[in-house]
Short mmCIF file of C-alpha atoms and ligand atoms in Angstrom, two decimals:
data_model
loop_
_atom_site.label_atom_id
_atom_site.label_comp_id
_atom_site.label_asym_id
_atom_site.label_seq_id
_atom_site.Cartn_x
_atom_site.Cartn_y
_atom_site.Cartn_z
CA MET A 1 155.69 -14.06 -34.77
CA GLY A 2 152.91 -15.32 -32.52
CA LEU A 3 154.19 -18.87 -32.34
CA PRO A 4 157.62 -18.32 -30.73
CA LYS A 5 156.02 -16.15 -28.04
CA LEU A 6 153.51 -18.87 -27.30
CA LEU A 7 156.26 -21.48 -27.02
CA LEU A 8 158.30 -19.24 -24.75
CA CYS A 9 155.32 -18.75 -22.46
CA SER A 10 154.56 -22.49 -22.27
CA PHE A 11 158.19 -23.15 -21.52
CA PHE A 12 158.21 -20.60 -18.72
CA PHE A 13 155.11 -22.17 -17.20
CA LEU A 14 156.59 -25.65 -17.37
CA PHE A 15 159.76 -24.40 -15.74
CA SER A 16 157.76 -22.68 -12.99
CA ILE A 17 155.82 -25.85 -12.24
CA LEU A 18 159.00 -27.94 -12.08
CA ALA A 19 160.73 -25.39 -9.86
CA ALA A 20 157.73 -25.17 -7.54
CA GLY A 21 157.52 -28.97 -7.42
CA ASN A 22 161.13 -29.20 -6.30
CA ALA A 23 160.58 -26.66 -3.60
CA GLY A 24 157.76 -28.80 -2.27
CA VAL A 25 159.95 -31.91 -2.12
CA HIS A 26 162.56 -30.13 -0.05
CA ALA A 27 160.10 -28.51 2.30
CA SER A 28 160.72 -29.70 5.85
CA SER A 29 157.73 -28.41 7.81
CA PRO A 30 154.10 -27.75 6.95
CA HIS A 31 154.66 -24.09 7.70
CA HIS A 32 157.59 -23.98 5.33
CA ASP A 33 155.57 -25.79 2.73
CA ARG A 34 152.77 -23.30 2.91
CA ARG A 35 155.13 -20.44 2.24
CA HIS A 36 156.42 -22.19 -0.84
CA HIS A 37 152.89 -22.87 -1.92
CA HIS A 38 152.11 -19.19 -1.55
CA HIS A 39 155.23 -18.39 -3.55
CA LYS A 40 154.14 -20.71 -6.34
CA LYS A 41 150.89 -18.81 -6.70
CA GLN A 42 152.86 -15.63 -7.41
CA ARG A 43 154.43 -17.01 -10.59
CA TYR A 44 153.40 -15.75 -13.98
CA GLY A 45 154.09 -16.34 -17.65
CA PHE A 46 154.79 -12.67 -18.18
CA ARG A 47 155.80 -10.15 -15.62
CA PRO A 48 155.25 -6.58 -16.75
CA THR A 49 157.46 -3.84 -15.39
CA LYS A 50 155.03 -1.08 -16.33
CA LEU A 51 151.31 -0.58 -16.30
CA PHE A 52 149.45 1.83 -18.59
CA VAL A 53 145.82 2.30 -17.63
CA PHE A 54 142.88 3.74 -19.57
CA GLY A 55 139.22 4.15 -18.72
CA ASP A 56 137.01 5.21 -15.85
CA SER A 57 136.51 5.33 -12.08
CA TYR A 58 137.14 1.62 -11.63
CA ALA A 59 140.75 2.39 -12.47
CA ASP A 60 141.21 6.13 -11.72
CA THR A 61 143.70 6.82 -8.92
CA GLY A 62 143.31 10.60 -8.85
CA ASN A 63 142.98 12.04 -12.35
CA ILE A 64 139.45 13.39 -12.07
CA GLN A 65 139.30 17.08 -11.18
CA LYS A 66 138.55 17.92 -7.56
CA SER A 67 135.58 20.07 -8.56
CA VAL A 68 134.01 17.18 -10.50
CA GLY A 69 134.65 13.96 -8.62
CA SER A 70 132.94 12.83 -5.42
CA SER A 71 136.14 10.82 -4.98
CA TRP A 72 137.72 13.99 -3.60
CA LYS A 73 135.13 14.27 -0.81
CA GLU A 74 134.91 12.58 2.56
CA PRO A 75 134.49 9.71 3.31
CA TYR A 76 136.25 8.54 0.10
CA GLY A 77 139.77 7.29 0.84
CA ILE A 78 139.02 6.67 4.52
CA THR A 79 140.82 3.27 4.53
CA PHE A 80 143.60 4.24 2.14
CA PRO A 81 145.33 6.65 2.09
CA GLY A 82 143.23 7.86 5.06
CA LYS A 83 141.73 10.91 3.34
CA PRO A 84 140.05 11.65 -0.01
CA ALA A 85 142.66 11.29 -2.75
CA GLY A 86 140.68 10.78 -5.95
CA ARG A 87 139.93 7.07 -5.74
CA PHE A 88 136.26 6.08 -6.00
CA SER A 89 136.36 3.77 -2.99
CA ASP A 90 137.34 3.73 0.67
CA GLY A 91 140.79 2.66 -0.49
CA ARG A 92 142.63 0.86 -3.24
CA VAL A 93 141.02 0.16 -6.61
CA LEU A 94 141.59 -2.30 -9.46
CA THR A 95 144.70 -0.51 -10.79
CA ASP A 96 146.43 -0.73 -7.40
CA TYR A 97 145.75 -4.44 -7.05
CA VAL A 98 146.85 -5.30 -10.59
CA ALA A 99 150.10 -3.39 -10.00
CA LYS A 100 150.56 -5.15 -6.66
CA PHE A 101 149.99 -8.53 -8.28
CA TYR A 102 153.00 -7.93 -10.51
CA GLY A 103 155.06 -6.57 -7.63
CA MET A 104 155.18 -2.98 -8.79
CA LYS A 105 153.97 0.32 -7.42
CA SER A 106 150.71 1.69 -8.68
CA PRO A 107 151.42 3.83 -11.76
CA VAL A 108 151.29 7.59 -11.26
CA ALA A 109 148.04 9.35 -12.16
CA TYR A 110 148.59 11.35 -15.35
CA ARG A 111 147.61 14.60 -13.61
CA TRP A 112 150.76 14.33 -11.44
CA ILE A 113 153.13 13.31 -14.20
CA LYS A 114 155.24 16.47 -13.85
CA TYR A 115 156.11 15.46 -10.30
CA ALA A 116 156.43 11.73 -10.99
CA GLY A 117 160.22 11.52 -11.37
CA ASN A 118 161.39 7.97 -10.81
CA ARG A 119 157.82 6.81 -10.42
CA LEU A 120 157.41 6.97 -14.20
CA ARG A 121 159.13 3.60 -14.41
CA TYR A 122 155.90 1.93 -13.24
CA GLY A 123 153.95 3.42 -16.14
CA VAL A 124 151.08 5.94 -16.11
CA ASN A 125 147.40 5.83 -15.23
CA PHE A 126 145.32 7.80 -17.75
CA ALA A 127 141.91 6.71 -16.42
CA TYR A 128 139.38 9.42 -15.50
CA GLY A 129 136.31 8.75 -13.37
CA GLY A 130 133.03 9.28 -15.19
CA THR A 131 134.44 8.89 -18.68
CA GLY A 132 133.69 6.46 -21.46
CA VAL A 133 134.54 5.36 -24.95
CA PHE A 134 132.29 8.19 -26.15
CA ASP A 135 131.74 11.51 -24.41
CA THR A 136 129.61 11.07 -21.29
CA LEU A 137 128.07 13.44 -18.78
CA VAL A 138 131.39 14.64 -17.35
CA LEU A 139 133.76 16.90 -19.23
CA GLU A 140 136.81 14.75 -18.67
CA PRO A 141 139.02 13.11 -21.31
CA ASN A 142 137.31 10.20 -23.11
CA MET A 143 139.32 7.09 -23.99
CA THR A 144 140.44 8.52 -27.33
CA THR A 145 141.87 11.59 -25.61
CA GLN A 146 143.50 9.41 -22.95
CA ILE A 147 145.30 7.54 -25.74
CA ASP A 148 146.30 10.93 -27.23
CA PHE A 149 148.02 11.68 -23.89
CA PHE A 150 149.84 8.37 -24.10
CA GLU A 151 150.89 8.98 -27.69
CA LYS A 152 152.29 12.37 -26.68
CA LEU A 153 154.55 10.67 -24.10
CA LEU A 154 155.86 8.36 -26.82
CA LYS A 155 156.56 11.35 -29.07
CA ASP A 156 158.38 13.00 -26.17
CA LEU A 157 160.47 9.80 -25.84
CA VAL A 158 159.39 9.21 -22.24
CA TYR A 159 158.94 5.52 -23.16
CA ASN A 160 160.54 3.48 -25.94
CA LYS A 161 159.66 0.24 -27.69
CA THR A 162 161.56 -1.91 -25.19
CA ASP A 163 159.56 -0.32 -22.37
CA LEU A 164 156.29 -1.13 -24.13
CA ASP A 165 157.35 -4.72 -24.80
CA SER A 166 157.43 -5.27 -21.05
CA SER A 167 154.24 -3.33 -20.25
CA LEU A 168 150.69 -4.32 -19.52
CA PHE A 169 147.85 -2.13 -20.78
CA LEU A 170 144.74 -2.20 -18.62
CA VAL A 171 141.38 -0.88 -19.84
CA THR A 172 138.15 -0.50 -17.84
CA VAL A 173 135.48 1.41 -19.74
CA ALA A 174 131.87 1.51 -21.01
CA GLY A 175 129.77 1.65 -17.82
CA ASN A 176 129.48 5.44 -18.10
CA ASP A 177 128.62 5.19 -21.78
CA TYR A 178 125.45 3.35 -20.77
CA GLY A 179 124.77 5.86 -18.00
CA ALA A 180 125.02 8.66 -20.55
CA TYR A 181 122.88 6.75 -23.05
CA ASN A 182 120.06 6.45 -20.50
CA ALA A 183 120.41 10.02 -19.24
CA LYS A 184 120.20 11.33 -22.81
CA GLY A 185 116.91 9.49 -23.31
CA GLY A 186 118.20 6.42 -25.15
CA THR A 187 115.53 3.76 -25.71
CA ALA A 188 115.59 0.03 -25.00
CA GLN A 189 115.00 -0.61 -28.71
CA GLY A 190 118.04 1.46 -29.67
CA LEU A 191 120.32 -0.26 -27.18
CA PRO A 192 121.71 -3.14 -29.33
CA ALA A 193 122.75 -0.69 -32.06
CA PHE A 194 124.35 1.55 -29.44
CA THR A 195 126.26 -1.41 -28.00
CA ALA A 196 127.49 -2.34 -31.47
CA SER A 197 128.77 1.18 -32.14
CA LEU A 198 130.37 1.30 -28.68
CA ILE A 199 132.25 -1.97 -29.17
CA SER A 200 133.23 -0.90 -32.67
CA GLN A 201 134.83 2.31 -31.33
CA LEU A 202 136.42 0.42 -28.42
CA ALA A 203 137.99 -2.02 -30.90
CA VAL A 204 139.38 0.95 -32.86
CA ASN A 205 140.91 2.26 -29.61
CA LEU A 206 142.43 -1.09 -28.65
CA LYS A 207 143.87 -1.52 -32.12
CA ARG A 208 145.34 1.95 -31.90
CA LEU A 209 147.10 1.03 -28.64
CA HIS A 210 148.47 -2.07 -30.37
CA GLY A 211 149.66 0.07 -33.26
CA LEU A 212 151.46 2.35 -30.80
CA GLY A 213 153.39 -0.64 -29.46
CA ALA A 214 151.18 -2.24 -26.80
CA ARG A 215 151.86 -6.00 -26.80
CA ARG A 216 149.62 -7.04 -23.88
CA ILE A 217 146.24 -5.44 -23.52
CA ALA A 218 143.80 -6.55 -20.83
CA VAL A 219 140.33 -5.10 -21.30
CA ALA A 220 137.75 -5.53 -18.59
CA ALA A 221 134.38 -6.94 -19.52
CA LEU A 222 131.51 -4.87 -18.16
CA GLU A 223 130.43 -5.67 -14.60
CA PRO A 224 126.78 -6.64 -13.94
CA LEU A 225 125.34 -3.10 -14.01
CA GLY A 226 122.00 -4.44 -12.75
CA CYS A 227 123.67 -5.54 -9.49
CA LEU A 228 125.12 -2.14 -8.65
CA PRO A 229 123.48 -0.61 -5.55
CA ARG A 230 122.06 2.27 -7.62
CA SER A 231 119.93 -0.36 -9.39
CA THR A 232 119.24 -2.74 -6.50
CA VAL A 233 118.12 0.07 -4.17
CA LEU A 234 114.66 -0.37 -5.75
CA SER A 235 114.45 -3.85 -4.24
CA SER A 236 116.06 -2.78 -0.92
CA PHE A 237 119.30 -4.35 -2.16
CA GLN A 238 117.77 -7.77 -2.61
CA GLN A 239 117.73 -8.31 -6.37
CA CYS A 240 119.82 -7.50 -9.40
CA ASN A 241 118.03 -5.92 -12.36
CA VAL A 242 117.81 -8.72 -14.93
CA THR A 243 117.00 -6.39 -17.83
CA GLN A 244 120.18 -4.42 -17.28
CA ASN A 245 122.29 -7.54 -16.86
CA THR A 246 120.92 -8.99 -20.09
CA ALA A 247 122.08 -5.84 -21.89
CA VAL A 248 125.48 -6.20 -20.23
CA ASN A 249 125.73 -9.81 -21.39
CA PHE A 250 125.13 -8.67 -24.95
CA HIS A 251 127.83 -6.01 -24.53
CA ASN A 252 130.29 -8.61 -23.23
CA LEU A 253 129.42 -11.02 -26.03
CA LEU A 254 130.27 -8.40 -28.64
CA LEU A 255 133.40 -7.46 -26.69
CA ASN A 256 134.64 -11.05 -26.68
CA GLN A 257 133.92 -11.36 -30.40
CA ALA A 258 135.78 -8.12 -31.13
CA VAL A 259 138.77 -9.25 -29.08
CA SER A 260 138.88 -12.63 -30.86
CA LYS A 261 138.80 -10.83 -34.18
CA LEU A 262 141.60 -8.45 -33.14
CA ASN A 263 143.73 -11.37 -31.98
CA ASN A 264 143.12 -13.21 -35.22
CA GLU A 265 144.14 -10.15 -37.21
CA SER A 266 147.18 -9.19 -35.16
CA ARG A 267 148.59 -12.74 -34.92
CA ASP A 268 150.39 -11.97 -31.64
CA SER A 269 147.35 -12.56 -29.38
CA ALA A 270 147.91 -9.26 -27.62
CA TYR A 271 144.33 -8.81 -26.46
CA HIS A 272 142.79 -10.35 -23.34
CA VAL A 273 139.43 -9.97 -21.61
CA LEU A 274 139.22 -9.74 -17.81
CA ASP A 275 135.83 -11.13 -16.92
CA LEU A 276 134.55 -8.66 -14.33
CA TYR A 277 131.00 -9.90 -14.93
CA THR A 278 131.54 -13.45 -13.70
CA THR A 279 133.92 -12.24 -11.01
CA PHE A 280 131.37 -9.81 -9.53
CA THR A 281 128.41 -12.19 -9.76
CA THR A 282 130.35 -15.07 -8.21
CA LEU A 283 131.48 -12.94 -5.27
CA LEU A 284 127.97 -11.54 -4.78
CA GLU A 285 126.33 -14.99 -4.93
CA ASN A 286 128.93 -16.56 -2.63
CA LYS A 287 128.74 -13.57 -0.27
CA GLY A 288 132.51 -13.57 -0.27
CA ASP A 289 135.52 -15.00 -2.01
CA VAL A 290 135.82 -18.68 -2.80
CA SER A 291 138.47 -19.30 -0.13
CA GLY A 292 136.21 -17.76 2.53
CA THR A 293 138.82 -15.20 3.57
CA LEU A 294 136.68 -12.20 2.69
CA LYS A 295 132.99 -12.21 3.61
CA PHE A 296 130.26 -9.86 2.41
CA GLU A 297 127.15 -10.55 4.47
CA THR A 298 124.73 -8.27 2.62
CA PRO A 299 126.59 -8.12 -0.67
CA LEU A 300 124.29 -5.80 -2.61
CA LYS A 301 124.10 -3.15 0.11
CA PRO A 302 126.65 -0.34 -0.19
CA TRP A 303 128.74 0.82 2.75
CA CYS A 304 127.99 4.48 2.11
CA MET A 305 124.78 5.95 0.69
CA GLY A 306 122.80 9.16 0.42
CA LEU A 307 120.01 9.85 2.92
CA SER A 308 117.58 9.98 0.00
CA THR A 309 117.74 9.60 -3.78
CA ALA A 310 118.58 13.31 -3.98
CA TYR A 311 121.92 12.62 -2.29
CA SER A 312 124.80 10.23 -2.72
CA CYS A 313 127.84 9.15 -0.76
CA GLY A 314 129.87 12.27 0.07
CA SER A 315 126.96 14.75 -0.35
CA VAL A 316 126.75 17.66 2.06
CA ASP A 317 123.96 20.24 2.25
CA ASP A 318 124.53 24.00 2.07
CA LYS A 319 125.14 24.10 5.82
CA GLY A 320 127.87 21.48 5.41
CA ARG A 321 125.87 18.68 7.05
CA LYS A 322 126.53 15.14 5.87
CA MET A 323 123.64 13.89 3.75
CA TYR A 324 124.82 10.30 3.72
CA THR A 325 125.08 7.37 6.11
CA VAL A 326 127.87 4.86 6.49
CA CYS A 327 128.02 1.39 8.00
CA ASN A 328 130.41 0.22 10.66
CA ASP A 329 132.96 -1.96 8.96
CA ALA A 330 133.99 -1.22 5.37
CA LYS A 331 135.70 -4.61 5.22
CA SER A 332 132.34 -6.37 5.41
CA ALA A 333 130.85 -4.62 2.38
CA PHE A 334 131.50 -5.43 -1.26
CA PHE A 335 130.14 -2.14 -2.57
CA TRP A 336 131.33 1.21 -1.31
CA ASP A 337 128.76 3.54 -2.93
CA GLY A 338 126.06 3.20 -5.58
CA VAL A 339 128.52 2.10 -8.24
CA HIS A 340 131.95 1.22 -6.86
CA PRO A 341 133.39 -1.66 -4.81
CA THR A 342 135.13 -1.14 -1.49
CA GLN A 343 138.83 -1.84 -1.14
CA ALA A 344 137.86 -5.26 0.28
CA GLY A 345 135.64 -5.75 -2.78
CA TRP A 346 138.47 -4.91 -5.17
CA HIS A 347 140.80 -7.12 -3.18
CA ALA A 348 138.41 -10.05 -3.64
CA VAL A 349 137.94 -9.22 -7.34
CA SER A 350 141.68 -9.08 -7.95
CA MET A 351 142.24 -12.43 -6.20
CA ALA A 352 139.60 -13.97 -8.47
CA LEU A 353 141.25 -12.42 -11.54
CA LYS A 354 144.69 -13.85 -10.78
CA PRO A 355 144.35 -16.92 -13.04
CA SER A 356 143.35 -14.62 -15.94
CA LEU A 357 146.30 -12.32 -15.28
CA GLN A 358 148.61 -15.33 -15.12
CA GLN A 359 147.40 -16.42 -18.54
CA ILE A 360 148.68 -13.22 -20.11
CA CYS A 361 152.02 -14.03 -21.63
C1 NAG B 401 136.68 12.29 -27.55
O1 NAG B 401 136.91 13.61 -27.16
C2 NAG B 401 137.44 14.42 -28.21
C3 NAG B 401 137.85 15.76 -27.59
O2 NAG B 401 136.79 16.31 -26.88
C4 NAG B 401 136.41 14.56 -29.31
O3 NAG B 401 136.92 15.36 -30.35
C5 NAG B 401 136.10 13.16 -29.82
O4 NAG B 401 135.06 13.23 -30.77
C6 NAG B 401 135.69 12.22 -28.72
N1 NAG B 401 135.69 10.87 -29.24
C7 NAG B 401 134.63 10.06 -29.18
C8 NAG B 401 134.82 8.71 -29.79
O5 NAG B 401 133.59 10.38 -28.67
C1 NAG B 402 164.52 2.34 -23.40
O1 NAG B 402 164.37 3.07 -22.21
C2 NAG B 402 164.94 2.42 -21.08
C3 NAG B 402 164.61 3.25 -19.87
O2 NAG B 402 163.25 3.34 -19.70
C4 NAG B 402 166.42 2.24 -21.26
O3 NAG B 402 166.97 1.53 -20.17
C5 NAG B 402 166.69 1.48 -22.54
O4 NAG B 402 168.07 1.42 -22.79
C6 NAG B 402 165.98 2.12 -23.71
N1 NAG B 402 166.12 1.25 -24.88
C7 NAG B 402 166.36 1.70 -26.10
C8 NAG B 402 166.43 0.69 -27.19
O5 NAG B 402 166.49 2.90 -26.33
C1 NAG B 403 115.42 -2.56 -14.57
O1 NAG B 403 116.08 -1.66 -15.43
C2 NAG B 403 115.27 -1.21 -16.51
C3 NAG B 403 116.18 -0.44 -17.46
O2 NAG B 403 117.00 0.48 -16.79
C4 NAG B 403 114.13 -0.41 -15.95
O3 NAG B 403 113.31 0.05 -17.00
C5 NAG B 403 113.31 -1.31 -15.00
O4 NAG B 403 112.30 -0.56 -14.39
C6 NAG B 403 114.19 -1.93 -13.94
N1 NAG B 403 113.43 -2.96 -13.25
C7 NAG B 403 113.38 -3.05 -11.93
C8 NAG B 403 112.58 -4.18 -11.40
O5 NAG B 403 113.94 -2.27 -11.19
C1 NAG B 404 140.82 -15.41 -38.86
O1 NAG B 404 141.24 -14.73 -40.03
C2 NAG B 404 141.18 -15.49 -41.22
C3 NAG B 404 141.68 -14.62 -42.37
O2 NAG B 404 142.71 -13.78 -41.96
C4 NAG B 404 139.78 -15.95 -41.47
O3 NAG B 404 139.74 -16.80 -42.59
C5 NAG B 404 139.25 -16.70 -40.25
O4 NAG B 404 137.89 -17.01 -40.45
C6 NAG B 404 139.39 -15.86 -39.01
N1 NAG B 404 138.97 -16.62 -37.85
C7 NAG B 404 138.24 -16.08 -36.89
C8 NAG B 404 137.95 -16.99 -35.72
O5 NAG B 404 137.85 -14.94 -36.89
#
């Protein structure tokens, strides 16, 4: 079963390259040529028509309750859609850019599914900010419960097998599991065992999605937690925490092993890892994207932060005064708050992830 799909994908790629090559030959002006070149970059082995998303705030587009999420407070959403709308950024997040890459609208947040109508044809976003594989510090649906929601839609015949065959499943999860582990007094010694149990449960979840009909599953590796502003604030945003990043590397190692094992067992190579770790670190080290289009001068410094450690981006005191500061230009910052990238940051990340997305077939 895996072999024909592989052949089909290779064939499609070959065809794309030939077609793009021809276009180049016929191009008459450099300007014209550049447009074709741009067009070529948009080609893919597989083009999903739907996106189903699971996980946390890196993917949430409005599921988290207003009473719980800072994403519903000013200045979140200031760039897009222009007011707080549940995204943990000034604007678009990973989900939006992955959808855009495939030429579809961002899938509706599960909380608005009743009003989705035609929008359901782009899939559904089940991701909730603050959540994890296990229960975390927020009382929002964990990944297992998010998959329960998805399963319910299948039972209700909202989507059929054909729909799932042409869908991409995107998963960003685990950062909050580590936050909860630390907050609950987890020790450094206990961390490897915790990581193992986390990956084991994540593999169960991914396999369950596959069993429900998912044929292409892209799971994000964990970003360098030690480079998030909440960690680098201790060095005035100069240095990433190496201890934390070492733990993340171990997590990603086990994740890659688990994904290889799942692919070996399933024989249809449905599982893919999106390497957020290398993507983040490369952008932070380069102070921008490789092409030089997007620049982040002080890459570890967030655009928005609390006036002291007691406050965070979006905090107000009991008199309604803003207890946070913001910088001038959100486009020049990679990080938005202590944990999340800006829209410009996500834009840069998604550009860097394009080759990985193109490999999914
Ligand atoms: C996820 O949440 C459900 C419902 O609260 C709970 O029963 C379940 O144990 C949780 N799963 C994990 C893996 O923590
Ligand atoms: C599956 O659902 C789509 C609409 O989402 C429909 O066009 C298609 O005919 C259905 N296929 C089957 C086999 O029921
Ligand atoms: C790095 O993170 C670890 C674990 O969270 C912490 O114990 C340590 O103090 C941090 N180191 C620095 C230099 O901030
Ligand atoms: C793949 O699975 C087979 C048995 O199904 C096993 O012999 C082999 O070692 C596995 N390979 C990897 C890379 O896990």
